[in-house]
Amino acid sequence: MKRTLPYLLLGVLSLTLLIALNASQRRTATAELALNEGIRSAVAEAASELETLTLSLEKLLVTTSTRQKTQLLSQLVLSADRAQTSLAALPDHQGQQAAVLAYLSRLSHLAQTYLSDLAEGDLPSEAHADLSDMLGGLQLLQAEMTLARQDVFTGGDPEALPMSEVTAPPSAQELRGYKALPSREIGSGEAMQLAKEFVGNERVTAVSQAPNTAGALPAFGVTVQTADVQLNLEVTRRGGKVLLMAPETASFPMTKTPEQCSAAALNFLQSRGFAQMEAPYYQVYDGLCVLTCVYVQNGVLIWPDRVLVQVRMDTAEVVGIEARSYWRNHIPRKLQTPLLTRSEAQASLSPGTQVDAARLCLLPSDGQERLCWQFTLTQEGETYISYIDAMTGQELLLEKVMQLEFGAVPA
């Protein structure tokens, strides 16, 4: 198969010219483009697809699972085609757009070819080198497109971009029903009292009713006022449990460490009746430390039973919580004994990766919970998490840990 390096170099140079010759010129051009809503949409879509392309290709170079390879190659084809469509909608000021589109077309064709190879057995020996070449160029393309998106939407200020929703580590389908909620119904008066106690009687200066929420899990709305911030809560009609708590405002001084905030979050959850938990991930924004807290049973991480907690970083007080997944899934499990030892499961990993840590976890997958070995891996300076079925040795999920300025999140 012909090597892809010429396509890589051509694509990098072309997209750099397409977006701008330098940062100053790029901002001038994109400020004009921002006036056209269709252009704004195309830039956003192209940036998103290039992010997906890069992440999928990075994972593809790490995974050893045929199932994961098939899914990732399919995603490459889909995102490469979508990125071409979005980029084709942009003005071609420098006359270099055709080369960029040809680069993405090459990537799509390569992924389709390897999908056919997988259907017949496995990837050819040159696949890793070909894909590695494509990755280098794709990473630069993505970086340039991300800058273009910032410029079009915010004039170059990344802080003006909307915050993406904080998500928990494996993004799998939740099981149906709310297993952890008591069956009894409560009234609005009790909901207000429960909300006050949940926040902490010593912190509360006033409590009032707020609009209720309907849907699959109806809840009472309650507003709780503390000394310096208003908290908005949802308390479930069934069972009287806090489903959601969010501060009206944020922007707190960052005087506490993430470790202090993590300890505060776990202490708060324990004092409010949640089961024993760990906080494997956090990120920081607006003076809030946002932690993903996960139930631990006999040393096993139970990923479906998770709670997101927001801790203000000046006082280490909990001001936010999202517990829908926990109330939906939390029950004591009868955990299986793994058929594969850590060493046996580790044999399923790519030989080129360094294993930094391993533990057992329960992972939601295809509508059921699967006992897995969760491996933290390093390859070429990047961190990944591979979930190997502890019964079959199949890799069920591969995530890349995205390092942020403050914290990390898997994707």
Short mmCIF file of C-alpha atoms in Angstrom, two decimals:
data_model
loop_
_atom_site.label_atom_id
_atom_site.label_comp_id
_atom_site.label_asym_id
_atom_site.label_seq_id
_atom_site.Cartn_x
_atom_site.Cartn_y
_atom_site.Cartn_z
CA MET A 1 0.00 0.00 0.00
CA LYS A 2 1.30 3.45 -0.88
CA ARG A 3 2.58 5.40 2.10
CA THR A 4 0.41 8.30 3.27
CA LEU A 5 3.09 10.80 4.33
CA PRO A 6 2.74 13.03 1.23
CA TYR A 7 -0.97 13.34 1.96
CA LEU A 8 -0.16 14.21 5.56
CA LEU A 9 2.18 17.07 4.66
CA LEU A 10 -0.09 18.41 1.94
CA GLY A 11 -3.11 18.34 4.22
CA VAL A 12 -1.36 20.14 7.07
CA LEU A 13 -0.02 22.91 4.85
CA SER A 14 -3.31 23.28 3.02
CA LEU A 15 -5.53 23.62 6.05
CA THR A 16 -3.10 26.09 7.60
CA LEU A 17 -3.45 28.20 4.45
CA LEU A 18 -7.18 27.67 4.30
CA ILE A 19 -7.82 28.96 7.79
CA ALA A 20 -5.14 31.66 7.90
CA LEU A 21 -1.50 32.40 7.17
CA ASN A 22 -0.97 33.48 10.79
CA ALA A 23 -3.01 34.18 13.92
CA SER A 24 -3.61 37.82 13.08
CA GLN A 25 -4.85 37.11 9.56
CA ARG A 26 -6.99 34.25 10.81
CA ARG A 27 -8.78 36.48 13.30
CA THR A 28 -9.47 39.09 10.63
CA ALA A 29 -10.91 36.53 8.22
CA THR A 30 -12.95 34.64 10.80
CA ALA A 31 -14.41 37.82 12.24
CA GLU A 32 -15.97 38.37 8.82
CA LEU A 33 -17.07 34.76 8.57
CA ALA A 34 -18.85 35.04 11.91
CA LEU A 35 -21.43 37.28 10.22
CA ASN A 36 -22.66 34.28 8.25
CA GLU A 37 -24.56 31.80 10.39
CA GLY A 38 -24.09 29.05 7.82
CA ILE A 39 -20.33 29.51 7.99
CA ARG A 40 -20.40 29.46 11.80
CA SER A 41 -22.31 26.18 11.71
CA ALA A 42 -19.90 24.65 9.17
CA VAL A 43 -16.86 25.64 11.24
CA ALA A 44 -18.39 24.16 14.41
CA GLU A 45 -19.34 20.92 12.68
CA ALA A 46 -15.93 20.56 11.02
CA ALA A 47 -14.12 21.16 14.32
CA SER A 48 -16.29 18.59 16.08
CA GLU A 49 -15.77 15.93 13.40
CA LEU A 50 -12.01 16.50 13.32
CA GLU A 51 -11.95 16.04 17.11
CA THR A 52 -13.82 12.75 16.72
CA LEU A 53 -11.52 11.67 13.90
CA THR A 54 -8.39 12.34 15.94
CA LEU A 55 -9.68 10.59 19.05
CA SER A 56 -10.90 7.56 17.08
CA LEU A 57 -7.58 7.21 15.29
CA GLU A 58 -5.62 7.51 18.55
CA LYS A 59 -7.71 4.73 20.08
CA LEU A 60 -7.35 2.59 16.96
CA LEU A 61 -3.58 2.61 17.37
CA VAL A 62 -3.91 1.28 20.94
CA THR A 63 -6.72 -1.28 20.87
CA THR A 64 -6.23 -4.98 20.13
CA SER A 65 -9.95 -5.80 20.05
CA THR A 66 -11.43 -6.65 16.65
CA ARG A 67 -14.76 -5.30 17.84
CA GLN A 68 -13.21 -1.98 18.87
CA LYS A 69 -11.22 -1.77 15.62
CA THR A 70 -14.42 -2.27 13.62
CA GLN A 71 -16.28 0.41 15.56
CA LEU A 72 -13.41 2.90 15.36
CA LEU A 73 -12.78 2.36 11.64
CA SER A 74 -16.50 2.82 10.99
CA GLN A 75 -16.39 6.05 12.98
CA LEU A 76 -13.40 7.22 10.94
CA VAL A 77 -15.32 6.73 7.69
CA LEU A 78 -18.39 8.54 9.04
CA SER A 79 -16.52 11.49 10.57
CA ALA A 80 -14.17 11.91 7.61
CA ASP A 81 -17.16 12.13 5.27
CA ARG A 82 -18.95 14.59 7.56
CA ALA A 83 -15.84 16.74 7.93
CA GLN A 84 -15.51 16.92 4.15
CA THR A 85 -19.11 18.09 3.85
CA SER A 86 -18.61 20.81 6.48
CA LEU A 87 -15.28 22.02 5.09
CA ALA A 88 -16.66 22.13 1.57
CA ALA A 89 -19.17 24.73 2.80
CA LEU A 90 -16.38 27.15 3.78
CA PRO A 91 -15.04 29.83 1.40
CA ASP A 92 -11.86 28.75 -0.39
CA HIS A 93 -9.92 32.03 -0.08
CA GLN A 94 -6.49 30.46 -0.60
CA GLY A 95 -7.44 27.94 -3.30
CA GLN A 96 -6.18 25.06 -1.18
CA GLN A 97 -9.46 23.48 -0.12
CA ALA A 98 -9.29 20.66 -2.64
CA ALA A 99 -6.08 19.32 -1.10
CA VAL A 100 -7.62 19.27 2.39
CA LEU A 101 -10.69 17.44 1.14
CA ALA A 102 -8.47 14.96 -0.73
CA TYR A 103 -6.57 14.30 2.50
CA LEU A 104 -9.79 13.48 4.37
CA SER A 105 -11.02 11.41 1.43
CA ARG A 106 -7.77 9.44 1.61
CA LEU A 107 -8.34 8.79 5.30
CA SER A 108 -11.90 7.63 4.66
CA HIS A 109 -10.74 5.33 1.86
CA LEU A 110 -7.99 3.90 4.06
CA ALA A 111 -10.49 3.17 6.86
CA GLN A 112 -12.89 1.49 4.41
CA THR A 113 -10.05 -0.66 3.06
CA TYR A 114 -9.06 -1.77 6.55
CA LEU A 115 -12.69 -2.54 7.41
CA SER A 116 -12.69 -4.96 4.49
CA ASP A 117 -9.42 -6.47 5.74
CA LEU A 118 -10.94 -6.95 9.20
CA ALA A 119 -13.94 -8.75 7.72
CA GLU A 120 -11.52 -11.24 6.18
CA GLY A 121 -9.29 -11.65 9.24
CA ASP A 122 -7.09 -8.84 10.57
CA LEU A 123 -5.36 -5.62 9.56
CA PRO A 124 -2.31 -5.89 7.26
CA SER A 125 1.17 -5.48 8.71
CA GLU A 126 1.58 -1.95 7.32
CA ALA A 127 -1.66 -0.68 8.87
CA HIS A 128 -0.13 0.67 12.08
CA ALA A 129 2.52 2.69 10.21
CA ASP A 130 -0.01 4.04 7.69
CA LEU A 131 -2.44 5.09 10.40
CA SER A 132 0.33 6.62 12.53
CA ASP A 133 1.34 8.78 9.57
CA MET A 134 -2.24 9.94 9.11
CA LEU A 135 -2.58 10.74 12.83
CA GLY A 136 0.24 13.28 12.87
CA GLY A 137 -1.36 15.37 10.18
CA LEU A 138 -4.84 14.96 11.59
CA GLN A 139 -3.78 16.28 14.98
CA LEU A 140 -2.49 19.47 13.38
CA LEU A 141 -5.61 19.81 11.26
CA GLN A 142 -7.76 19.47 14.36
CA ALA A 143 -5.70 22.06 16.26
CA GLU A 144 -6.05 24.60 13.44
CA MET A 145 -9.77 23.98 13.13
CA THR A 146 -10.25 24.36 16.88
CA LEU A 147 -8.56 27.77 16.70
CA ALA A 148 -10.83 28.72 13.82
CA ARG A 149 -13.88 27.73 15.84
CA GLN A 150 -12.72 29.87 18.79
CA ASP A 151 -12.13 32.83 16.53
CA VAL A 152 -15.45 32.56 14.71
CA PHE A 153 -17.52 32.25 17.86
CA THR A 154 -15.56 34.26 20.43
CA GLY A 155 -13.02 36.45 18.68
CA GLY A 156 -10.23 34.15 19.83
CA ASP A 157 -11.23 33.93 23.52
CA PRO A 158 -11.60 30.23 24.45
CA GLU A 159 -13.17 31.21 27.80
CA ALA A 160 -16.19 32.54 25.92
CA LEU A 161 -17.02 29.12 24.50
CA PRO A 162 -19.89 27.35 26.28
CA MET A 163 -18.82 24.71 28.80
CA SER A 164 -19.50 21.19 27.59
CA GLU A 165 -21.51 18.96 29.89
CA VAL A 166 -19.41 17.05 32.41
CA THR A 167 -19.84 13.35 31.75
CA ALA A 168 -18.82 10.25 33.62
CA PRO A 169 -16.27 7.74 32.35
CA PRO A 170 -17.81 5.01 30.41
CA SER A 171 -20.55 6.56 28.24
CA ALA A 172 -22.85 3.51 28.12
CA GLN A 173 -26.61 3.04 28.21
CA GLU A 174 -28.07 3.24 31.73
CA LEU A 175 -30.22 0.38 32.99
CA ARG A 176 -33.94 1.01 33.21
CA GLY A 177 -35.89 1.80 36.41
CA TYR A 178 -34.89 3.60 39.59
CA LYS A 179 -33.78 0.74 41.80
CA ALA A 180 -32.49 2.78 44.74
CA LEU A 181 -35.55 4.97 45.34
CA PRO A 182 -37.94 4.07 48.18
CA SER A 183 -41.50 3.47 46.98
CA ARG A 184 -43.34 5.95 49.24
CA GLU A 185 -44.56 9.30 47.90
CA ILE A 186 -43.78 12.62 49.59
CA GLY A 187 -45.46 16.02 49.52
CA SER A 188 -44.09 19.50 48.81
CA GLY A 189 -43.69 20.41 52.49
CA GLU A 190 -41.55 17.36 53.17
CA ALA A 191 -39.56 18.04 50.01
CA MET A 192 -38.65 21.51 51.32
CA GLN A 193 -37.57 20.08 54.66
CA LEU A 194 -35.50 17.34 53.01
CA ALA A 195 -33.81 19.91 50.75
CA LYS A 196 -32.92 22.06 53.77
CA GLU A 197 -31.41 19.08 55.60
CA PHE A 198 -29.52 17.98 52.50
CA VAL A 199 -27.84 21.37 52.11
CA GLY A 200 -27.21 21.54 55.87
CA ASN A 201 -29.46 23.34 58.35
CA GLU A 202 -26.53 25.47 59.55
CA ARG A 203 -25.98 26.86 56.04
CA VAL A 204 -29.60 27.67 55.18
CA THR A 205 -31.10 31.14 55.58
CA ALA A 206 -34.34 30.60 53.62
CA VAL A 207 -36.27 27.90 51.73
CA SER A 208 -38.98 28.37 49.11
CA GLN A 209 -40.88 26.41 46.50
CA ALA A 210 -39.74 26.44 42.87
CA PRO A 211 -41.32 25.03 39.69
CA ASN A 212 -41.74 21.25 39.75
CA THR A 213 -40.46 18.92 37.04
CA ALA A 214 -42.51 16.21 35.33
CA GLY A 215 -41.34 13.39 33.09
CA ALA A 216 -40.31 9.84 33.91
CA LEU A 217 -39.22 10.86 37.41
CA PRO A 218 -41.36 13.74 38.76
CA ALA A 219 -39.65 15.98 41.30
CA PHE A 220 -40.42 18.99 43.50
CA GLY A 221 -38.47 22.15 42.83
CA VAL A 222 -36.97 23.80 45.92
CA THR A 223 -34.86 26.96 46.24
CA VAL A 224 -32.48 27.10 49.19
CA GLN A 225 -30.74 30.35 50.08
CA THR A 226 -27.40 30.26 51.91
CA ALA A 227 -25.32 33.19 53.12
CA ASP A 228 -23.89 34.03 49.70
CA VAL A 229 -25.32 31.71 47.06
CA GLN A 230 -28.73 30.39 46.00
CA LEU A 231 -29.05 26.64 45.43
CA ASN A 232 -31.74 25.12 43.21
CA LEU A 233 -32.76 21.56 44.03
CA GLU A 234 -34.99 18.82 42.62
CA VAL A 235 -36.37 16.33 45.17
CA THR A 236 -38.06 13.21 43.82
CA ARG A 237 -41.75 12.72 44.61
CA ARG A 238 -41.05 9.01 44.89
CA GLY A 239 -38.68 8.37 47.76
CA GLY A 240 -37.80 11.99 48.57
CA LYS A 241 -34.22 11.90 47.30
CA VAL A 242 -32.21 14.84 45.94
CA LEU A 243 -31.85 14.28 42.22
CA LEU A 244 -30.17 17.57 41.37
CA MET A 245 -28.65 20.56 43.15
CA ALA A 246 -27.03 23.46 41.30
CA PRO A 247 -25.73 26.90 42.37
CA GLU A 248 -27.38 29.95 40.82
CA THR A 249 -23.96 31.61 40.41
CA ALA A 250 -20.33 30.47 40.56
CA SER A 251 -16.92 32.16 40.02
CA PHE A 252 -15.46 31.30 43.42
CA PRO A 253 -11.82 32.01 44.40
CA MET A 254 -9.57 28.96 43.96
CA THR A 255 -7.95 28.66 47.39
CA LYS A 256 -8.63 24.96 48.08
CA THR A 257 -6.84 22.11 46.31
CA PRO A 258 -8.64 19.46 44.26
CA GLU A 259 -7.59 16.93 46.90
CA GLN A 260 -9.31 18.97 49.62
CA CYS A 261 -12.40 19.30 47.45
CA SER A 262 -12.41 15.55 46.78
CA ALA A 263 -12.27 14.77 50.50
CA ALA A 264 -15.10 17.24 51.13
CA ALA A 265 -17.25 15.70 48.39
CA LEU A 266 -16.80 12.14 49.66
CA ASN A 267 -17.48 13.19 53.27
CA PHE A 268 -20.62 15.02 52.16
CA LEU A 269 -21.94 12.00 50.24
CA GLN A 270 -21.29 9.67 53.16
CA SER A 271 -23.07 12.02 55.58
CA ARG A 272 -26.10 12.15 53.22
CA GLY A 273 -26.56 8.40 53.08
CA PHE A 274 -24.75 7.56 49.84
CA ALA A 275 -22.73 4.36 49.75
CA GLN A 276 -18.92 4.25 49.97
CA MET A 277 -17.42 6.05 46.98
CA GLU A 278 -14.20 7.08 45.29
CA ALA A 279 -13.57 10.13 43.08
CA PRO A 280 -11.45 8.94 40.13
CA TYR A 281 -11.88 12.08 37.97
CA TYR A 282 -12.24 15.80 38.45
CA GLN A 283 -12.10 19.01 36.48
CA VAL A 284 -12.12 22.65 37.51
CA TYR A 285 -13.99 25.62 36.11
CA ASP A 286 -15.34 28.89 37.51
CA GLY A 287 -13.90 28.14 40.93
CA LEU A 288 -15.82 24.85 41.11
CA CYS A 289 -14.19 21.45 41.41
CA VAL A 290 -16.47 18.97 39.60
CA LEU A 291 -15.87 15.39 40.70
CA THR A 292 -17.11 12.10 39.31
CA CYS A 293 -17.78 9.94 42.37
CA VAL A 294 -18.31 6.18 41.92
CA TYR A 295 -19.64 3.51 44.30
CA VAL A 296 -17.08 0.93 45.43
CA GLN A 297 -18.15 -2.56 46.51
CA ASN A 298 -15.44 -4.85 47.89
CA GLY A 299 -12.80 -2.84 46.04
CA VAL A 300 -14.67 -3.04 42.71
CA LEU A 301 -15.65 0.24 41.01
CA ILE A 302 -19.37 0.12 40.15
CA TRP A 303 -19.54 2.59 37.26
CA PRO A 304 -23.35 2.71 36.87
CA ASP A 305 -23.65 4.00 40.46
CA ARG A 306 -22.08 7.40 39.99
CA VAL A 307 -22.71 10.91 41.27
CA LEU A 308 -21.35 14.21 39.97
CA VAL A 309 -20.48 16.64 42.79
CA GLN A 310 -19.61 20.35 42.55
CA VAL A 311 -17.47 21.77 45.35
CA ARG A 312 -16.70 25.48 45.65
CA MET A 313 -12.96 25.98 45.85
CA ASP A 314 -12.91 28.78 48.42
CA THR A 315 -14.77 27.02 51.26
CA ALA A 316 -14.83 23.37 50.08
CA GLU A 317 -18.61 23.37 50.51
CA VAL A 318 -20.72 21.18 48.25
CA VAL A 319 -23.01 23.35 46.10
CA GLY A 320 -23.95 20.98 43.29
CA ILE A 321 -24.91 17.36 42.74
CA GLU A 322 -26.34 15.22 39.94
CA ALA A 323 -27.44 11.78 41.13
CA ARG A 324 -29.82 10.41 38.50
CA SER A 325 -27.55 7.51 37.53
CA TYR A 326 -27.01 6.57 41.18
CA TRP A 327 -30.72 6.44 42.05
CA ARG A 328 -31.43 4.55 38.84
CA ASN A 329 -28.88 1.80 39.43
CA HIS A 330 -27.67 1.53 43.01
CA ILE A 331 -28.26 -1.81 44.70
CA PRO A 332 -25.76 -4.18 46.35
CA ARG A 333 -24.45 -6.56 43.67
CA LYS A 334 -23.59 -10.21 43.85
CA LEU A 335 -20.24 -9.87 42.15
CA GLN A 336 -18.83 -12.72 40.10
CA THR A 337 -15.38 -14.14 40.55
CA PRO A 338 -13.30 -13.21 37.49
CA LEU A 339 -12.35 -16.15 35.28
CA LEU A 340 -9.26 -14.30 34.08
CA THR A 341 -6.46 -13.16 36.33
CA ARG A 342 -4.98 -9.71 35.86
CA SER A 343 -2.06 -11.21 33.92
CA GLU A 344 -4.35 -13.23 31.67
CA ALA A 345 -6.52 -10.20 30.91
CA GLN A 346 -3.46 -8.03 30.38
CA ALA A 347 -2.36 -10.37 27.59
CA SER A 348 -5.23 -8.92 25.51
CA LEU A 349 -3.61 -5.47 25.50
CA SER A 350 -1.37 -4.08 22.79
CA PRO A 351 2.30 -5.01 23.39
CA GLY A 352 3.32 -1.40 22.79
CA THR A 353 1.46 -0.04 25.80
CA GLN A 354 2.73 0.42 29.35
CA VAL A 355 0.32 -0.70 32.07
CA ASP A 356 0.30 1.83 34.92
CA ALA A 357 -2.58 0.47 37.01
CA ALA A 358 -5.26 -2.22 37.03
CA ARG A 359 -8.37 -2.96 39.05
CA LEU A 360 -11.73 -4.67 38.74
CA CYS A 361 -14.84 -2.70 37.84
CA LEU A 362 -18.45 -3.26 36.84
CA LEU A 363 -19.14 -1.68 33.45
CA PRO A 364 -22.54 -1.13 31.80
CA SER A 365 -22.36 -2.64 28.31
CA ASP A 366 -25.10 -3.64 25.87
CA GLY A 367 -27.85 -3.34 28.49
CA GLN A 368 -26.10 -5.41 31.14
CA GLU A 369 -23.35 -5.05 33.71
CA ARG A 370 -20.05 -6.77 32.91
CA LEU A 371 -17.22 -7.47 35.34
CA CYS A 372 -14.03 -6.05 33.79
CA TRP A 373 -10.37 -5.53 34.38
CA GLN A 374 -9.82 -1.79 34.05
CA PHE A 375 -6.30 -1.04 32.83
CA THR A 376 -4.72 2.41 32.83
CA LEU A 377 -2.27 2.52 29.91
CA THR A 378 0.40 4.84 28.56
CA GLN A 379 1.50 4.96 24.95
CA GLU A 380 3.65 7.71 23.44
CA GLY A 381 2.95 10.01 26.38
CA GLU A 382 -0.85 9.62 26.18
CA THR A 383 -3.04 7.90 28.78
CA TYR A 384 -5.80 5.44 27.92
CA ILE A 385 -8.17 3.19 29.85
CA SER A 386 -9.00 -0.26 28.48
CA TYR A 387 -11.87 -2.34 29.88
CA ILE A 388 -11.26 -6.07 29.39
CA ASP A 389 -14.14 -8.46 30.14
CA ALA A 390 -12.94 -10.50 33.13
CA MET A 391 -14.82 -13.55 31.85
CA THR A 392 -14.01 -13.57 28.13
CA GLY A 393 -10.93 -11.38 27.63
CA GLN A 394 -12.82 -9.19 25.13
CA GLU A 395 -12.04 -5.47 25.15
CA LEU A 396 -15.42 -3.82 25.74
CA LEU A 397 -14.35 -0.18 25.76
CA LEU A 398 -11.26 1.96 25.19
CA GLU A 399 -11.10 5.55 26.38
CA LYS A 400 -8.47 8.25 26.12
CA VAL A 401 -7.89 10.36 29.22
CA MET A 402 -7.98 13.99 28.13
CA GLN A 403 -5.62 16.09 30.26
CA LEU A 404 -7.10 19.51 31.05
CA GLU A 405 -5.44 22.54 32.61
CA PHE A 406 -7.04 21.46 35.88
CA GLY A 407 -8.03 17.80 36.00
CA ALA A 408 -8.74 15.10 33.45
CA VAL A 409 -11.75 13.48 31.78
CA PRO A 410 -12.06 10.29 29.73
CA ALA A 411 -13.44 10.34 26.18
#
